[in-house]
């Protein structure tokens, strides 16, 4: 007999269970048909003339029950996918729990996805980090209603790297990204190309995709998110943090490895937690890639700071170990200093040490391949000149209302004068953090260079784990810091978004649209 206090049930249950979902699922509305050519035509215009798709997928967002712990199954929302056409390795399950499947793509492929919303509320699917037309970017302005389907298509133009997909709904009463992602809607998307494959980095059995998330559960294994009341207001200000670490949707993650090199493709899919990734045996962390793919050359750190939505690509050689040994990937304890005291101060923003994955060395193996000294040859240099315009965005806070960007919050598709850029231009975007919290700032539709960090506050210990080289779509901006990003608006005009990727901040309105206008000179 387990006693379950109904007041402490998972929030998931409050928004309708399985019965509601299946009742709605039959009412299919074909968005592609009801608004002729909207997402589809634009995508087609950006790519090849022939109508053939290299990869054709059906992606469902739906409620389910999955085993996470022993005992009762957990109610989740999740993506499941079906391959209609495309290479056999396009879809791989990421464990037996809720995460969406790993979608493997090759640069140059043309992708079609039919999305089916079997949830009891609006959703969208955003391709985080990908350079795609505005209409297929999964923005909240094009929601998929419960029971509806949406067809999207685009060409895979991005560099080889680890990206991801997740919902992006935001209605008049706020966002639902935090809730839907927390409920389980998120999955990794990997792009590869010939240049990457020529490097012969560890692959197959020697490559792991690790989705890091923190969750909290009731005693009967149900997910708990933010409730109502005073305590929850605090949680929303800070962002949700759970007390259980899940890797690919499972606690106590273990991987058996041999005495050879491995490649770890790590995605921080947490709502708000920042990880301080390190090895339990004190060996340095070798980083070979960031959000936007491989670095020009590997970098080493004592630990790597990974903010929500960011990815890191690690190379590790278990060659020095003997069978029977184990090495753990951990998130080290940290203090968030330089933030003043009180409710937002050190204690509440810091973190204790957490174990993420135990690598158990089971078999001796020799792999003579070392780590190449040079990695990517295709890493573009930022084309910054002394007259490159600087666009400044100040991150602030409005009492009781949440965080702001230049004093504004999300307001439909409203775009202010200082949120309009020109196709083909390169700009410096400067995020100035005037708050007491770090904010992982994300820009849609492109990868940027972290050009400069100007620390006006004190440097925190987490600064030592930053990898600013390479390409990024999400950058951590610490309190009192100014971070300058170099970015170019290429190929696509129209609406895109920029926002804090602390999902609770984003849902509370720390998010805006910006618009890419056609150049006035060219035709
Ligand atoms: Cu991963 Cu606008 O988000
Ligand atoms: Cu994004
Ligand atoms: Cu934020």
Short mmCIF file of C-alpha atoms and ligand atoms in Angstrom, two decimals:
data_model
loop_
_atom_site.label_atom_id
_atom_site.label_comp_id
_atom_site.label_asym_id
_atom_site.label_seq_id
_atom_site.Cartn_x
_atom_site.Cartn_y
_atom_site.Cartn_z
CA UNK A 1 0.00 0.00 0.00
CA UNK A 2 1.46 3.31 -0.99
CA UNK A 3 -0.09 6.44 0.33
CA UNK A 4 -0.30 9.11 -2.34
CA UNK A 5 -1.24 12.62 -1.36
CA UNK A 6 -3.26 13.90 -4.32
CA UNK A 7 -2.04 17.44 -3.67
CA UNK A 8 1.50 16.32 -4.41
CA UNK A 9 0.73 14.47 -7.61
CA UNK A 10 2.81 15.25 -10.63
CA UNK A 11 1.85 18.43 -12.40
CA UNK A 12 1.62 16.34 -15.51
CA UNK A 13 -1.65 14.91 -14.27
CA UNK A 14 -3.17 18.36 -13.78
CA UNK A 15 -3.08 19.04 -17.46
CA UNK A 16 -5.09 16.06 -18.54
CA UNK A 17 -4.09 12.45 -18.68
CA UNK A 18 -4.16 9.85 -21.37
CA UNK A 19 -7.94 9.85 -21.77
CA UNK A 20 -8.02 13.51 -22.82
CA UNK A 21 -5.24 12.97 -25.25
CA UNK A 22 -6.77 10.10 -27.14
CA UNK A 23 -10.11 11.93 -27.32
CA UNK A 24 -8.39 14.80 -29.08
CA UNK A 25 -6.15 12.75 -31.29
CA UNK A 26 -8.81 11.89 -33.82
CA UNK A 27 -9.72 15.44 -34.81
CA UNK A 28 -6.82 15.85 -37.25
CA UNK A 29 -6.34 19.23 -38.87
CA UNK A 30 -3.81 19.37 -41.65
CA UNK A 31 -2.05 22.66 -41.15
CA UNK A 32 -0.16 22.32 -44.41
CA UNK A 33 -3.49 22.09 -46.17
CA UNK A 34 -5.51 24.60 -44.21
CA UNK A 35 -2.90 27.28 -44.82
CA UNK A 36 -1.80 26.40 -48.31
CA UNK A 37 1.90 26.23 -48.80
CA UNK A 38 2.89 28.13 -45.70
CA UNK A 39 5.63 26.10 -44.04
CA UNK A 40 6.18 23.91 -47.04
CA UNK A 41 6.53 26.34 -49.94
CA UNK A 42 9.13 28.49 -48.19
CA UNK A 43 11.21 25.49 -47.36
CA UNK A 44 11.05 24.28 -50.92
CA UNK A 45 12.07 27.64 -52.26
CA UNK A 46 15.28 27.43 -50.28
CA UNK A 47 16.48 24.20 -51.70
CA UNK A 48 16.54 21.98 -54.73
CA UNK A 49 13.99 21.97 -57.49
CA UNK A 50 13.11 18.31 -57.50
CA UNK A 51 10.61 17.16 -54.92
CA UNK A 52 12.52 14.15 -53.62
CA UNK A 53 13.32 13.84 -49.94
CA UNK A 54 16.40 12.05 -48.73
CA UNK A 55 14.87 11.58 -45.31
CA UNK A 56 11.16 11.42 -44.54
CA UNK A 57 10.06 11.09 -40.92
CA UNK A 58 6.86 11.03 -38.95
CA UNK A 59 7.25 12.53 -35.50
CA UNK A 60 4.53 12.20 -32.86
CA UNK A 61 4.33 14.20 -29.65
CA UNK A 62 2.23 12.21 -27.24
CA UNK A 63 1.65 11.11 -23.67
CA UNK A 64 3.04 7.78 -22.54
CA UNK A 65 4.08 5.80 -19.51
CA UNK A 66 7.69 4.65 -19.33
CA UNK A 67 9.89 2.91 -16.77
CA UNK A 68 12.43 5.30 -15.22
CA UNK A 69 12.86 3.70 -11.79
CA UNK A 70 11.85 0.28 -10.55
CA UNK A 71 8.26 0.33 -9.36
CA UNK A 72 5.46 2.29 -11.02
CA UNK A 73 6.04 3.59 -14.54
CA UNK A 74 6.28 7.37 -14.96
CA UNK A 75 3.81 9.37 -16.95
CA UNK A 76 5.63 11.49 -19.53
CA UNK A 77 5.18 13.39 -22.76
CA UNK A 78 7.54 12.23 -25.47
CA UNK A 79 8.45 12.17 -29.13
CA UNK A 80 8.40 8.95 -31.06
CA UNK A 81 9.46 8.81 -34.67
CA UNK A 82 8.99 6.56 -37.64
CA UNK A 83 11.20 6.49 -40.72
CA UNK A 84 9.23 6.62 -43.96
CA UNK A 85 12.31 7.04 -46.14
CA UNK A 86 16.02 7.56 -45.61
CA UNK A 87 19.11 5.66 -44.47
CA UNK A 88 18.54 2.87 -41.93
CA UNK A 89 20.62 4.62 -39.25
CA UNK A 90 18.53 7.84 -39.36
CA UNK A 91 16.69 7.00 -36.13
CA UNK A 92 18.23 5.45 -33.02
CA UNK A 93 16.49 5.02 -29.67
CA UNK A 94 18.27 6.82 -26.84
CA UNK A 95 17.57 4.26 -24.14
CA UNK A 96 14.22 2.82 -23.12
CA UNK A 97 12.83 5.86 -21.39
CA UNK A 98 11.23 9.12 -22.60
CA UNK A 99 13.89 11.01 -24.68
CA UNK A 100 13.15 11.55 -28.34
CA UNK A 101 15.15 9.36 -30.72
CA UNK A 102 18.56 10.44 -31.99
CA UNK A 103 18.02 11.76 -35.52
CA UNK A 104 21.15 11.32 -37.65
CA UNK A 105 21.43 13.48 -40.74
CA UNK A 106 24.06 14.19 -43.35
CA UNK A 107 24.86 17.65 -44.53
CA UNK A 108 23.16 18.22 -47.88
CA UNK A 109 20.19 15.96 -47.26
CA UNK A 110 16.68 17.21 -47.80
CA UNK A 111 14.50 16.40 -44.83
CA UNK A 112 10.74 16.17 -44.53
CA UNK A 113 9.01 15.70 -41.19
CA UNK A 114 5.34 15.30 -40.52
CA UNK A 115 4.60 16.36 -36.96
CA UNK A 116 1.53 15.06 -35.19
CA UNK A 117 0.42 16.75 -32.02
CA UNK A 118 -1.35 14.18 -29.87
CA UNK A 119 -0.97 16.32 -26.75
CA UNK A 120 -3.91 18.09 -25.11
CA UNK A 121 -2.37 21.53 -25.81
CA UNK A 122 -0.56 23.50 -28.53
CA UNK A 123 3.02 22.62 -29.30
CA UNK A 124 5.71 23.26 -31.92
CA UNK A 125 8.95 21.52 -32.80
CA UNK A 126 12.03 23.74 -32.91
CA UNK A 127 15.31 22.57 -34.47
CA UNK A 128 17.71 24.11 -32.00
CA UNK A 129 20.91 25.36 -33.62
CA UNK A 130 19.91 24.68 -37.21
CA UNK A 131 20.00 27.25 -39.98
CA UNK A 132 16.51 26.77 -41.43
CA UNK A 133 13.84 29.07 -42.91
CA UNK A 134 11.78 31.00 -40.38
CA UNK A 135 8.60 29.11 -41.26
CA UNK A 136 10.05 25.74 -40.27
CA UNK A 137 11.90 27.00 -37.19
CA UNK A 138 9.13 25.80 -34.86
CA UNK A 139 8.38 29.27 -33.54
CA UNK A 140 5.42 29.91 -31.24
CA UNK A 141 3.71 31.98 -33.95
CA UNK A 142 2.98 28.74 -35.87
CA UNK A 143 1.55 26.44 -33.20
CA UNK A 144 0.30 22.96 -33.92
CA UNK A 145 -3.10 22.56 -32.25
CA UNK A 146 -4.04 19.41 -30.35
CA UNK A 147 -4.88 16.74 -32.88
CA UNK A 148 -3.31 18.71 -35.74
CA UNK A 149 -0.50 17.75 -38.09
CA UNK A 150 2.14 19.99 -39.61
CA UNK A 151 4.44 19.21 -42.48
CA UNK A 152 7.85 20.78 -42.58
CA UNK A 153 10.77 20.39 -44.94
CA UNK A 154 14.24 21.84 -45.14
CA UNK A 155 17.72 21.26 -46.47
CA UNK A 156 20.39 20.24 -43.98
CA UNK A 157 22.95 23.03 -44.34
CA UNK A 158 24.70 22.99 -41.00
CA UNK A 159 28.15 21.82 -40.07
CA UNK A 160 28.64 18.37 -38.61
CA UNK A 161 27.68 18.61 -34.96
CA UNK A 162 25.16 17.80 -32.26
CA UNK A 163 21.96 19.81 -32.32
CA UNK A 164 18.55 19.08 -30.79
CA UNK A 165 14.82 19.41 -31.14
CA UNK A 166 12.30 20.51 -28.54
CA UNK A 167 8.92 22.29 -28.26
CA UNK A 168 8.62 26.09 -28.37
CA UNK A 169 4.99 27.02 -27.57
CA UNK A 170 4.24 30.42 -26.08
CA UNK A 171 0.69 31.70 -25.72
CA UNK A 172 -0.77 34.96 -24.42
CA UNK A 173 -0.43 33.67 -20.86
CA UNK A 174 3.20 32.68 -21.22
CA UNK A 175 5.40 29.91 -22.44
CA UNK A 176 5.04 26.17 -22.09
CA UNK A 177 8.57 25.24 -23.17
CA UNK A 178 9.71 24.50 -19.62
CA UNK A 179 6.75 22.28 -18.91
CA UNK A 180 6.74 20.37 -22.19
CA UNK A 181 10.49 19.80 -22.27
CA UNK A 182 10.42 18.76 -18.62
CA UNK A 183 7.61 16.31 -19.33
CA UNK A 184 10.02 14.64 -21.76
CA UNK A 185 9.75 16.34 -25.14
CA UNK A 186 13.35 16.72 -26.34
CA UNK A 187 15.75 14.73 -28.46
CA UNK A 188 19.20 15.01 -30.04
CA UNK A 189 19.89 15.57 -33.73
CA UNK A 190 23.30 14.82 -35.16
CA UNK A 191 24.69 16.03 -38.45
CA UNK A 192 27.72 14.48 -40.05
CA UNK A 193 29.63 15.22 -43.25
CA UNK A 194 32.61 13.93 -45.20
CA UNK A 195 35.15 16.22 -43.57
CA UNK A 196 34.19 15.01 -40.13
CA UNK A 197 34.29 11.38 -41.18
CA UNK A 198 37.73 11.80 -42.73
CA UNK A 199 39.07 12.57 -39.23
CA UNK A 200 38.19 9.03 -38.12
CA UNK A 201 37.18 10.09 -34.64
CA UNK A 202 35.83 7.35 -32.37
CA UNK A 203 32.49 6.17 -33.76
CA UNK A 204 30.01 3.33 -33.50
CA UNK A 205 30.52 1.53 -30.19
CA UNK A 206 33.08 4.17 -29.29
CA UNK A 207 30.65 7.07 -29.40
CA UNK A 208 27.95 7.94 -26.87
CA UNK A 209 25.24 10.59 -27.02
CA UNK A 210 24.43 11.75 -23.50
CA UNK A 211 21.40 13.89 -22.75
CA UNK A 212 21.78 15.44 -19.29
CA UNK A 213 18.63 16.39 -17.40
CA UNK A 214 17.65 16.91 -13.78
CA UNK A 215 14.20 15.96 -12.56
CA UNK A 216 12.24 15.58 -9.32
CA UNK A 217 9.84 12.73 -8.65
CA UNK A 218 7.04 11.90 -6.26
CA UNK A 219 7.32 8.76 -4.15
CA UNK A 220 5.33 6.90 -6.81
CA UNK A 221 7.82 7.88 -9.54
CA UNK A 222 5.80 10.70 -11.09
CA UNK A 223 7.50 13.82 -12.42
CA UNK A 224 7.09 16.94 -10.32
CA UNK A 225 7.38 20.36 -11.86
CA UNK A 226 6.63 23.80 -10.46
CA UNK A 227 3.43 24.15 -8.47
CA UNK A 228 1.63 27.31 -7.38
CA UNK A 229 2.37 29.59 -4.46
CA UNK A 230 5.26 31.55 -3.06
CA UNK A 231 7.87 28.80 -3.21
CA UNK A 232 7.13 28.27 -6.85
CA UNK A 233 7.65 31.96 -7.61
CA UNK A 234 11.18 31.61 -6.30
CA UNK A 235 11.69 28.53 -8.43
CA UNK A 236 10.51 30.37 -11.50
CA UNK A 237 12.94 33.21 -10.83
CA UNK A 238 15.86 30.86 -10.51
CA UNK A 239 14.67 28.27 -12.99
CA UNK A 240 13.66 24.71 -12.17
CA UNK A 241 16.24 22.35 -10.75
CA UNK A 242 15.53 18.74 -9.94
CA UNK A 243 17.21 16.54 -7.34
CA UNK A 244 17.77 13.49 -9.56
CA UNK A 245 20.25 13.42 -12.43
CA UNK A 246 19.01 11.53 -15.46
CA UNK A 247 21.14 10.62 -18.46
CA UNK A 248 19.12 9.65 -21.52
CA UNK A 249 16.10 9.48 -19.26
CA UNK A 250 17.59 7.06 -16.72
CA UNK A 251 19.17 7.46 -13.26
CA UNK A 252 22.53 5.90 -12.33
CA UNK A 253 23.76 5.76 -15.91
CA UNK A 254 26.53 3.23 -16.63
CA UNK A 255 28.43 2.41 -19.77
CA UNK A 256 30.80 -0.49 -20.31
CA UNK A 257 33.89 0.61 -22.17
CA UNK A 258 37.17 -0.85 -23.38
CA UNK A 259 40.68 0.53 -22.91
CA UNK A 260 40.48 2.78 -25.94
CA UNK A 261 39.38 6.30 -26.97
CA UNK A 262 35.73 7.38 -26.90
CA UNK A 263 33.77 10.34 -28.14
CA UNK A 264 31.05 11.73 -25.87
CA UNK A 265 28.43 13.95 -27.46
CA UNK A 266 26.85 15.74 -24.52
CA UNK A 267 23.67 17.85 -24.59
CA UNK A 268 22.50 19.82 -21.58
CA UNK A 269 18.75 19.36 -21.98
CA UNK A 270 17.99 20.59 -18.47
CA UNK A 271 15.53 23.42 -17.86
CA UNK A 272 17.93 25.59 -15.85
CA UNK A 273 20.87 23.63 -14.43
CA UNK A 274 24.45 24.55 -15.28
CA UNK A 275 26.90 21.61 -15.16
CA UNK A 276 30.57 21.71 -14.19
CA UNK A 277 31.65 18.59 -16.08
CA UNK A 278 34.76 16.81 -14.88
CA UNK A 279 36.32 13.35 -14.55
CA UNK A 280 36.25 11.67 -11.14
CA UNK A 281 39.92 10.64 -11.44
CA UNK A 282 41.01 14.23 -12.02
CA UNK A 283 42.13 13.75 -15.61
CA UNK A 284 41.66 16.87 -17.76
CA UNK A 285 38.59 17.18 -19.95
CA UNK A 286 39.44 17.21 -23.66
CA UNK A 287 36.97 19.21 -25.73
CA UNK A 288 36.82 18.74 -29.50
CA UNK A 289 33.56 20.51 -30.32
CA UNK A 290 30.87 22.94 -29.23
CA UNK A 291 27.26 23.76 -30.24
CA UNK A 292 28.13 24.35 -33.88
CA UNK A 293 30.51 21.44 -34.45
CA UNK A 294 34.21 20.66 -34.21
CA UNK A 295 36.80 23.13 -32.96
CA UNK A 296 39.84 23.91 -35.10
CA UNK A 297 41.95 22.16 -32.47
CA UNK A 298 41.22 20.32 -29.20
CA UNK A 299 41.18 22.27 -25.92
CA UNK A 300 41.76 20.99 -22.41
CA UNK A 301 40.20 22.17 -19.18
CA UNK A 302 40.07 20.93 -15.60
CA UNK A 303 36.29 21.03 -16.10
CA UNK A 304 33.80 22.21 -18.70
CA UNK A 305 30.94 24.60 -17.91
CA UNK A 306 27.81 23.55 -19.77
CA UNK A 307 24.74 25.79 -19.62
CA UNK A 308 21.20 24.75 -20.57
CA UNK A 309 20.83 24.02 -24.32
CA UNK A 310 24.60 23.90 -24.89
CA UNK A 311 26.47 20.91 -26.29
CA UNK A 312 30.01 19.76 -25.75
CA UNK A 313 31.91 17.14 -27.71
CA UNK A 314 34.46 15.33 -25.54
CA UNK A 315 37.27 12.96 -26.43
CA UNK A 316 38.46 10.59 -23.72
CA UNK A 317 40.97 7.76 -23.75
CA UNK A 318 40.39 4.98 -21.22
CA UNK A 319 43.63 3.43 -22.42
CA UNK A 320 45.45 4.11 -19.15
CA UNK A 321 42.90 2.15 -17.12
CA UNK A 322 42.71 -1.58 -16.42
CA UNK A 323 39.67 -3.81 -16.75
CA UNK A 324 37.70 -3.57 -13.50
CA UNK A 325 38.41 0.15 -13.03
CA UNK A 326 35.71 2.72 -13.33
CA UNK A 327 35.83 6.42 -14.09
CA UNK A 328 32.87 8.71 -13.54
CA UNK A 329 31.73 11.76 -15.44
CA UNK A 330 30.59 14.12 -12.69
CA UNK A 331 29.27 17.62 -12.25
CA UNK A 332 31.53 19.19 -9.60
CA UNK A 333 30.16 21.31 -6.78
CA UNK A 334 30.32 25.04 -7.37
CA UNK A 335 29.42 28.29 -5.72
CA UNK A 336 27.92 31.08 -7.70
CA UNK A 337 29.93 33.93 -6.24
CA UNK A 338 29.78 37.61 -7.02
CA UNK A 339 26.01 37.61 -6.91
CA UNK A 340 25.39 39.17 -3.55
CA UNK A 341 23.65 37.30 -0.77
CA UNK A 342 20.00 36.77 -0.08
CA UNK A 343 17.61 34.61 -1.97
CA UNK A 344 19.40 34.82 -5.30
CA UNK A 345 22.85 34.50 -3.76
CA UNK A 346 25.54 31.86 -3.68
CA UNK A 347 23.79 29.00 -1.97
CA UNK A 348 20.74 28.91 -4.14
CA UNK A 349 22.52 29.26 -7.45
CA UNK A 350 25.40 26.97 -6.65
CA UNK A 351 25.30 23.22 -6.87
CA UNK A 352 26.57 20.17 -5.04
CA UNK A 353 28.61 17.41 -6.66
CA UNK A 354 26.55 15.07 -8.81
CA UNK A 355 27.52 11.83 -10.47
CA UNK A 356 26.37 11.59 -14.09
CA UNK A 357 27.77 8.49 -15.82
CA UNK A 358 29.94 5.63 -14.56
CA UNK A 359 32.25 4.24 -17.24
CA UNK A 360 33.23 0.69 -16.31
CA UNK A 361 36.31 -0.61 -18.06
CA UNK A 362 35.43 -4.17 -18.97
CA UNK A 363 37.70 -5.26 -21.75
CA UNK A 364 41.25 -4.63 -22.91
CA UNK A 365 41.38 -3.32 -26.43
CA UNK A 366 43.93 -1.40 -28.40
CA UNK A 367 43.07 1.36 -30.73
CA UNK A 368 46.17 3.03 -32.10
CA UNK A 369 44.28 6.11 -33.24
CA UNK A 370 45.17 9.14 -31.21
CA UNK A 371 43.46 12.49 -31.17
CA UNK A 372 44.24 14.55 -34.29
CA UNK A 373 46.02 17.82 -33.52
CA UNK A 374 43.93 19.64 -36.08
CA UNK A 375 40.20 19.06 -36.27
CA UNK A 376 37.91 21.22 -38.38
CA UNK A 377 39.31 22.92 -41.47
CA UNK A 378 35.95 24.51 -42.32
CA UNK A 379 35.57 26.73 -39.27
CA UNK A 380 34.75 30.16 -40.66
CA UNK A 381 36.52 33.15 -39.12
CA UNK A 382 34.28 36.02 -38.03
CA UNK A 383 34.49 38.84 -40.56
CA UNK A 384 34.74 41.64 -37.99
CA UNK A 385 35.93 45.08 -39.05
CA UNK A 386 36.40 48.22 -36.97
CA UNK A 387 33.09 49.53 -38.32
CA UNK A 388 31.08 46.38 -37.65
CA UNK A 389 27.91 47.62 -35.94
CA UNK A 390 27.31 46.71 -32.30
CA UNK A 391 23.77 45.99 -31.22
CA UNK A 392 23.39 46.05 -27.45
CA UNK A 393 20.88 44.04 -25.44
CA UNK A 394 20.73 44.71 -21.72
CA UNK A 395 19.39 41.91 -19.56
CA UNK A 396 17.40 43.33 -16.66
CA UNK A 397 14.80 42.39 -14.13
CA UNK A 398 11.35 43.75 -13.46
CA UNK A 399 10.16 43.18 -9.92
CA UNK A 400 7.60 40.35 -9.73
CA UNK A 401 7.41 40.15 -13.53
CA UNK A 402 10.62 38.40 -14.40
CA UNK A 403 13.59 39.16 -16.61
CA UNK A 404 13.69 41.55 -19.55
CA UNK A 405 15.78 42.24 -22.66
CA UNK A 406 16.27 45.97 -23.26
CA UNK A 407 13.39 46.49 -20.84
CA UNK A 408 11.02 44.39 -22.94
CA UNK A 409 9.46 40.97 -22.72
CA UNK A 410 7.97 38.66 -25.28
CA UNK A 411 4.95 40.34 -26.85
CA UNK A 412 3.55 38.21 -29.64
CA UNK A 413 5.54 38.67 -32.82
CA UNK A 414 6.25 42.29 -31.94
CA UNK A 415 9.62 43.46 -33.26
CA UNK A 416 11.05 46.80 -32.13
CA UNK A 417 13.17 49.07 -34.35
CA UNK A 418 16.36 47.83 -32.72
CA UNK A 419 15.39 44.22 -33.47
CA UNK A 420 15.58 44.47 -37.27
CA UNK A 421 18.70 43.31 -39.07
CA UNK A 422 19.62 43.06 -42.74
CA UNK A 423 20.24 39.89 -44.72
CA UNK A 424 23.92 39.39 -45.44
CA UNK A 425 25.11 41.69 -42.66
CA UNK A 426 27.62 40.78 -39.99
CA UNK A 427 26.97 42.35 -36.60
CA UNK A 428 28.23 42.23 -33.07
CA UNK A 429 25.51 41.50 -30.57
CA UNK A 430 26.46 42.56 -27.07
CA UNK A 431 24.55 41.04 -24.16
CA UNK A 432 24.99 43.07 -20.97
CA UNK A 433 23.91 41.23 -17.85
CA UNK A 434 22.52 43.70 -15.32
CA UNK A 435 20.97 41.01 -13.13
CA UNK A 436 22.27 38.81 -10.32
CA UNK A 437 21.83 35.60 -12.29
CA UNK A 438 23.67 34.00 -15.19
CA UNK A 439 21.62 33.78 -18.40
CA UNK A 440 22.31 31.30 -21.24
CA UNK A 441 21.42 33.50 -24.22
CA UNK A 442 20.36 31.78 -27.41
CA UNK A 443 19.86 33.11 -30.95
CA UNK A 444 17.81 31.13 -33.46
CA UNK A 445 18.78 30.21 -36.98
CA UNK A 446 22.53 30.72 -36.86
CA UNK A 447 25.81 29.92 -35.14
CA UNK A 448 27.86 32.78 -33.74
CA UNK A 449 31.41 33.39 -32.57
CA UNK A 450 32.02 34.49 -28.99
CA UNK A 451 34.11 37.52 -29.85
CA UNK A 452 34.83 39.04 -26.47
CA UNK A 453 33.91 38.80 -22.79
CA UNK A 454 34.21 41.97 -20.79
CA UNK A 455 33.83 41.09 -17.13
CA UNK A 456 32.76 43.98 -15.00
CA UNK A 457 31.68 41.79 -12.13
CA UNK A 458 33.99 39.31 -10.51
CA UNK A 459 35.04 36.24 -12.45
CA UNK A 460 33.30 33.16 -11.11
CA UNK A 461 34.95 29.76 -10.86
CA UNK A 462 32.70 28.61 -13.70
CA UNK A 463 34.56 30.96 -16.06
CA UNK A 464 37.52 28.57 -16.05
CA UNK A 465 35.42 25.90 -17.74
CA UNK A 466 34.14 28.01 -20.64
CA UNK A 467 35.02 27.05 -24.18
CA UNK A 468 34.54 30.24 -26.20
CA UNK A 469 36.34 29.04 -29.34
CA UNK A 470 34.37 27.53 -32.19
CA UNK A 471 30.74 28.12 -33.06
CA UNK A 472 27.88 28.50 -30.63
CA UNK A 473 24.16 29.13 -30.57
CA UNK A 474 23.91 29.59 -26.81
CA UNK A 475 26.30 31.61 -24.63
CA UNK A 476 26.39 31.91 -20.87
CA UNK A 477 26.43 35.54 -19.75
CA UNK A 478 27.42 35.90 -16.10
CA UNK A 479 26.18 38.63 -13.75
CA UNK A 480 27.94 41.91 -14.44
CA UNK A 481 29.40 40.65 -17.68
CA UNK A 482 29.23 41.96 -21.25
CA UNK A 483 29.59 39.31 -23.93
CA UNK A 484 30.09 40.25 -27.57
CA UNK A 485 29.03 37.81 -30.28
CA UNK A 486 29.83 38.03 -33.97
CA UNK A 487 27.06 36.75 -36.24
CA UNK A 488 26.02 36.89 -39.88
CA UNK A 489 22.43 36.73 -41.13
CA UNK A 490 22.53 34.46 -44.16
CA UNK A 491 20.13 32.99 -46.72
CA UNK A 492 16.79 33.49 -44.95
CA UNK A 493 14.72 36.56 -44.22
CA UNK A 494 11.82 36.82 -41.79
CA UNK A 495 11.21 36.34 -38.09
CA UNK A 496 13.61 34.58 -35.76
CA UNK A 497 13.97 34.58 -31.99
CA UNK A 498 16.52 35.32 -29.33
CA UNK A 499 16.05 34.49 -25.68
CA UNK A 500 17.37 33.17 -22.44
CA UNK A 501 17.44 29.35 -22.53
CA UNK A 502 16.78 29.03 -18.84
CA UNK A 503 13.37 27.66 -19.79
CA UNK A 504 11.56 29.25 -16.88
CA UNK A 505 13.03 32.65 -17.80
CA UNK A 506 12.07 32.13 -21.42
CA UNK A 507 8.52 31.08 -20.50
CA UNK A 508 8.18 34.15 -18.27
CA UNK A 509 8.96 36.36 -21.27
CA UNK A 510 12.76 36.74 -21.44
CA UNK A 511 12.42 36.21 -25.15
CA UNK A 512 11.89 38.37 -28.24
CA UNK A 513 11.53 38.06 -31.98
CA UNK A 514 13.99 39.76 -34.32
CA UNK A 515 13.50 40.19 -38.05
CA UNK A 516 15.88 39.69 -40.95
CA UNK A 517 14.96 42.10 -43.74
CA UNK A 518 16.13 41.77 -47.34
CA UNK A 519 19.07 43.92 -48.27
CA UNK A 520 18.01 47.18 -49.92
CA UNK A 521 20.85 47.07 -52.43
CA UNK A 522 20.61 43.63 -53.95
CA UNK A 523 17.66 42.41 -55.94
CU1 LIG B 1 16.31 25.69 -27.88
CU2 LIG B 1 14.30 29.10 -28.91
O1 LIG B 1 15.32 27.37 -28.38
CU1 LIG B 2 16.80 27.55 -30.84
CU1 LIG B 3 17.77 33.87 -17.92
#
